[in-house]
CSV table of C-alpha atoms in Angstrom, one decimal:
chain,number,residue,atom,x,y,z
A,173,UNK,CA,6.3,-100.8,-92.0
A,174,UNK,CA,6.0,-97.9,-90.8
A,175,UNK,CA,9.5,-96.1,-90.7
A,176,UNK,CA,9.6,-93.7,-86.4
A,177,UNK,CA,9.4,-90.4,-87.3
A,178,UNK,CA,11.4,-88.0,-85.2
A,179,UNK,CA,10.9,-87.6,-81.9
A,180,UNK,CA,8.2,-86.1,-79.7
A,181,UNK,CA,9.4,-82.4,-78.1
A,182,UNK,CA,8.4,-82.2,-74.7
A,183,UNK,CA,4.7,-81.4,-74.8
A,184,UNK,CA,3.8,-77.6,-72.8
A,185,UNK,CA,0.5,-76.6,-70.8
A,186,UNK,CA,-2.0,-75.6,-73.1
A,187,UNK,CA,-1.6,-71.3,-73.6
A,188,UNK,CA,2.0,-71.6,-71.6
A,189,UNK,CA,4.4,-70.1,-73.1
A,190,UNK,CA,8.1,-71.9,-72.3
A,191,UNK,CA,10.2,-68.3,-70.5
A,192,UNK,CA,14.5,-69.3,-71.7
A,193,UNK,CA,17.1,-68.8,-68.6
A,194,UNK,CA,18.3,-65.7,-68.2
A,195,UNK,CA,21.9,-65.8,-69.3
A,196,UNK,CA,24.2,-65.8,-66.3
A,197,UNK,CA,25.7,-62.3,-66.1
A,198,UNK,CA,22.5,-60.9,-66.4
A,199,UNK,CA,22.1,-63.1,-63.2
A,200,UNK,CA,25.0,-60.9,-61.8
A,201,UNK,CA,23.7,-57.9,-62.2
A,202,UNK,CA,20.1,-58.3,-60.8
A,203,UNK,CA,21.3,-60.1,-57.6
A,204,UNK,CA,24.0,-56.7,-57.2
A,205,UNK,CA,20.9,-54.1,-56.2
A,206,UNK,CA,19.1,-56.5,-54.4
A,207,UNK,CA,22.6,-56.4,-51.9
A,208,UNK,CA,23.1,-53.1,-52.5
A,209,UNK,CA,19.2,-52.3,-51.2
A,210,UNK,CA,19.9,-53.6,-47.3
A,211,UNK,CA,23.0,-51.9,-47.5
A,212,UNK,CA,20.8,-48.1,-45.3
A,213,UNK,CA,19.2,-50.3,-43.7
A,214,UNK,CA,22.4,-51.4,-41.6
A,215,UNK,CA,23.8,-48.1,-42.4
A,216,UNK,CA,20.6,-47.0,-40.0
A,217,UNK,CA,20.6,-49.0,-37.0
A,218,UNK,CA,24.9,-47.9,-36.9
A,219,UNK,CA,23.6,-43.9,-35.8
A,220,UNK,CA,20.7,-45.7,-33.9
A,221,UNK,CA,23.3,-48.1,-31.4
A,222,UNK,CA,25.2,-46.1,-30.6
A,223,UNK,CA,22.4,-43.3,-29.2
A,224,UNK,CA,21.9,-46.1,-27.1
A,225,UNK,CA,24.4,-46.9,-25.5
A,226,UNK,CA,25.6,-43.3,-25.1
A,227,UNK,CA,21.9,-42.8,-23.3
A,228,UNK,CA,23.2,-46.0,-21.4
A,229,UNK,CA,26.5,-44.8,-20.1
A,230,UNK,CA,24.6,-40.3,-19.5
A,231,UNK,CA,22.8,-42.4,-17.3
A,232,UNK,CA,26.1,-44.2,-15.8
A,233,UNK,CA,28.0,-40.4,-15.7
A,234,UNK,CA,27.2,-38.4,-12.9
A,235,UNK,CA,26.9,-34.7,-13.4
A,236,UNK,CA,28.0,-32.9,-11.3
A,237,UNK,CA,25.6,-29.7,-10.1
A,238,UNK,CA,26.5,-26.0,-11.1
A,239,UNK,CA,28.6,-24.4,-9.7
A,240,UNK,CA,27.2,-21.2,-6.4
A,241,UNK,CA,25.8,-18.4,-7.5
A,242,UNK,CA,28.2,-16.0,-5.2
A,243,UNK,CA,26.2,-14.4,-2.8
A,244,UNK,CA,24.7,-11.0,-3.4
A,245,UNK,CA,26.6,-8.3,-1.6
A,246,UNK,CA,27.3,-4.4,-2.7
A,247,UNK,CA,30.3,-2.9,-4.5
A,248,UNK,CA,32.0,0.4,-3.6
A,249,UNK,CA,29.8,2.2,-1.9
A,250,UNK,CA,29.5,5.2,-1.4
A,251,UNK,CA,27.6,7.8,1.0
A,252,UNK,CA,26.7,10.6,1.8
A,253,UNK,CA,29.8,12.3,4.2
A,254,UNK,CA,29.2,12.3,7.6
A,255,UNK,CA,26.7,9.3,7.2
A,256,UNK,CA,27.2,6.5,9.0
A,257,UNK,CA,26.6,2.9,7.4
A,258,UNK,CA,25.1,0.0,9.8
A,259,UNK,CA,26.3,-2.8,8.6
A,260,UNK,CA,25.8,-5.3,11.6
A,261,UNK,CA,22.2,-6.6,12.3
A,262,UNK,CA,21.2,-6.0,16.7
A,263,UNK,CA,18.6,-8.0,17.3
A,264,UNK,CA,15.9,-5.6,18.9
A,265,UNK,CA,13.1,-8.3,19.6
A,266,UNK,CA,9.9,-8.2,17.5
A,267,UNK,CA,9.4,-6.5,13.7
A,268,UNK,CA,8.0,-3.4,14.2
A,269,UNK,CA,6.1,-1.3,11.8
A,270,UNK,CA,7.2,1.9,9.4
A,271,UNK,CA,10.3,2.8,11.2
A,272,UNK,CA,12.5,1.3,8.4
A,273,UNK,CA,14.2,-1.4,10.6
A,274,UNK,CA,15.1,-5.0,10.7
A,275,UNK,CA,14.8,-5.1,13.9
A,276,UNK,CA,14.8,-9.1,14.2
A,277,UNK,CA,17.7,-9.2,11.6
A,278,UNK,CA,16.0,-11.8,9.5
A,279,UNK,CA,17.1,-9.2,6.8
A,280,UNK,CA,13.4,-9.0,6.3
A,281,UNK,CA,12.7,-5.0,6.1
A,282,UNK,CA,9.2,-3.7,8.1
A,283,UNK,CA,8.0,-7.6,7.0
A,284,UNK,CA,4.4,-8.2,8.1
A,285,UNK,CA,4.1,-4.7,7.6
A,286,UNK,CA,1.6,-4.3,4.3
A,287,UNK,CA,5.4,-3.6,2.5
A,288,UNK,CA,6.8,-5.8,-0.6
A,289,UNK,CA,9.6,-7.7,-0.1
A,290,UNK,CA,12.7,-9.1,-2.7
A,291,UNK,CA,16.1,-9.9,-3.0
A,292,UNK,CA,16.5,-6.2,-3.6
A,293,UNK,CA,14.5,-3.7,-1.2
A,294,UNK,CA,14.9,-0.3,0.1
A,295,UNK,CA,12.7,1.2,2.7
A,296,UNK,CA,11.9,5.1,3.9
A,297,UNK,CA,10.6,6.6,7.7
A,298,UNK,CA,10.2,9.8,8.7
A,299,UNK,CA,8.5,10.6,12.1
A,300,UNK,CA,6.4,14.5,10.4
A,301,UNK,CA,3.5,13.2,9.5
A,302,UNK,CA,3.5,17.1,7.5
A,303,UNK,CA,7.0,16.6,5.7
A,304,UNK,CA,7.0,15.1,2.4
A,305,UNK,CA,9.8,12.7,1.8
A,306,UNK,CA,10.5,11.2,-2.1
A,307,UNK,CA,12.5,7.8,-2.5
A,308,UNK,CA,14.1,7.4,-5.9
A,309,UNK,CA,16.2,4.5,-7.2
A,310,UNK,CA,17.5,4.3,-10.2
A,311,UNK,CA,18.3,0.4,-11.2
A,312,UNK,CA,22.0,-0.3,-13.6
A,313,UNK,CA,19.9,1.6,-17.1
A,314,UNK,CA,19.2,4.5,-14.9
A,315,UNK,CA,14.8,4.0,-15.2
A,316,UNK,CA,13.0,5.0,-12.2
A,317,UNK,CA,11.2,2.8,-10.0
A,318,UNK,CA,7.7,4.2,-10.0
A,319,UNK,CA,4.3,3.6,-8.4
A,320,UNK,CA,2.5,0.0,-10.0
A,321,UNK,CA,5.5,0.5,-13.0
A,322,UNK,CA,8.3,-2.4,-12.3
A,323,UNK,CA,11.1,-0.8,-15.3
A,324,UNK,CA,12.3,-2.9,-17.4
A,325,UNK,CA,14.9,-4.6,-14.5
A,326,UNK,CA,11.9,-5.7,-12.3
A,327,UNK,CA,12.1,-2.5,-9.3
A,328,UNK,CA,9.1,-1.0,-8.9
A,329,UNK,CA,7.9,1.3,-6.4
A,330,UNK,CA,4.5,0.3,-3.8
A,331,UNK,CA,4.4,3.1,-1.0
A,332,UNK,CA,4.9,6.8,-2.0
A,333,UNK,CA,3.5,8.2,1.5
A,334,UNK,CA,1.8,10.9,2.4
A,335,UNK,CA,-1.2,10.9,1.1
A,336,UNK,CA,-4.1,13.3,0.4
A,337,UNK,CA,-6.6,9.5,0.7
A,338,UNK,CA,-5.4,8.7,4.5
A,339,UNK,CA,-3.6,5.4,2.9
A,340,UNK,CA,-0.7,6.0,4.2
A,341,UNK,CA,-2.9,7.1,8.1
A,342,UNK,CA,0.4,9.0,9.0
A,343,UNK,CA,2.9,6.1,8.6
A,344,UNK,CA,5.4,8.0,6.8
A,345,UNK,CA,7.2,5.4,4.6
A,346,UNK,CA,8.4,4.9,1.1
A,347,UNK,CA,9.3,1.0,0.0
A,348,UNK,CA,11.3,-0.1,-3.3
A,349,UNK,CA,11.6,-3.6,-4.4
A,350,UNK,CA,12.9,-6.4,-7.2
A,351,UNK,CA,9.4,-8.1,-8.0
A,352,UNK,CA,11.2,-10.9,-9.3
A,353,UNK,CA,13.7,-12.8,-10.6
A,354,UNK,CA,17.4,-12.3,-9.9
A,355,UNK,CA,18.6,-8.3,-10.2
A,356,UNK,CA,20.4,-6.8,-12.9
A,357,UNK,CA,24.9,-6.2,-12.7
A,358,UNK,CA,25.3,-3.7,-12.4
A,359,UNK,CA,25.5,0.5,-10.7
A,360,UNK,CA,22.4,1.6,-8.3
A,361,UNK,CA,21.6,4.9,-7.6
A,362,UNK,CA,19.1,5.5,-4.3
A,363,UNK,CA,17.8,9.1,-3.6
A,364,UNK,CA,16.3,10.5,-0.4
A,365,UNK,CA,15.1,13.6,-1.5
A,366,UNK,CA,13.3,17.0,0.9
A,367,UNK,CA,10.5,17.2,-2.0
A,368,UNK,CA,8.2,19.5,0.8
A,369,UNK,CA,8.8,20.6,4.6
A,370,UNK,CA,5.0,21.4,4.9
A,371,UNK,CA,5.1,22.8,9.1
A,372,UNK,CA,7.2,20.3,10.2
A,373,UNK,CA,10.4,21.5,11.8
A,374,UNK,CA,13.8,20.9,10.2
A,375,UNK,CA,16.2,18.8,9.6
A,376,UNK,CA,13.9,15.5,8.9
A,377,UNK,CA,15.9,12.8,10.3
A,378,UNK,CA,15.5,9.7,7.6
A,379,UNK,CA,15.0,6.1,8.6
A,380,UNK,CA,17.1,4.7,5.1
A,381,UNK,CA,17.3,0.2,4.8
A,382,UNK,CA,18.2,-1.8,2.5
A,383,UNK,CA,17.9,-5.3,1.4
A,384,UNK,CA,20.2,-6.4,-0.8
A,385,UNK,CA,20.6,-10.4,-0.9
A,386,UNK,CA,19.8,-11.6,2.3
A,387,UNK,CA,21.7,-8.8,4.5
A,388,UNK,CA,20.4,-5.5,5.3
A,389,UNK,CA,22.4,-1.6,5.5
A,390,UNK,CA,20.4,0.5,7.4
A,391,UNK,CA,21.8,4.7,8.2
A,392,UNK,CA,20.8,8.4,9.2
A,393,UNK,CA,20.0,11.2,6.5
A,394,UNK,CA,18.5,14.8,7.9
A,395,UNK,CA,17.4,17.1,4.7
A,396,UNK,CA,17.0,20.7,4.9
A,397,UNK,CA,14.4,22.6,3.2
A,398,UNK,CA,18.1,24.3,1.0
A,399,UNK,CA,20.0,22.8,-2.5
A,400,UNK,CA,23.1,21.9,-0.1
A,401,UNK,CA,21.2,19.6,2.4
A,402,UNK,CA,17.7,18.5,0.5
A,403,UNK,CA,18.3,15.3,-1.3
A,404,UNK,CA,21.1,13.3,-0.2
A,405,UNK,CA,22.2,9.7,-2.3
A,406,UNK,CA,23.7,6.2,-2.1
A,407,UNK,CA,25.4,4.6,-4.7
A,408,UNK,CA,26.2,0.5,-5.0
A,409,UNK,CA,27.2,-1.7,-7.6
A,410,UNK,CA,26.1,-5.3,-8.1
């Protein structure tokens, strides 16, 4: 009788190499990084949730509108000595052209007469067709408004009379206006000057009107060809 040999070992599949189990300590070390990798995703989710809550709350909170800006009003007004300033408008009916007045008291000077306007507007008019009168408006930076060339603050001249071309048609008027936007804050200087008398008779009565915001101001100036009276200026601050 044969003696029993040693117990047979469990056969493995051909070609398979058994892998010994990992030690317990190594298993713990491998498990820790996997748990740590999930932390950044959770940390990112927190700011997103907070932003969503803030957005929902903002939609429920009523934001008050900004306070209204104070109306434009000239301050520290300086007019020539002996010149009266007409601040109260007196309605006279429909708007008349080329008289440098706000006839219908709507705050716009010579509207519908081909002149540009804005929340700042300066206009002069005179009846003596031969006389050459200039309107010179300087903005707070000291820049002069010219025909077709707006200043950095937006002031521009759109009418310069009289002209040989006949553009003015003996309706002598000059006009300066703010092309767009808000007017620059600071000191403005408006100069009305008798450039040439020609065949007209002195003194030349010139009407100067200004629109500041929704109000208009007006005055009458008498100019003569002499150093003391050929030029008169008005200054104010916005």
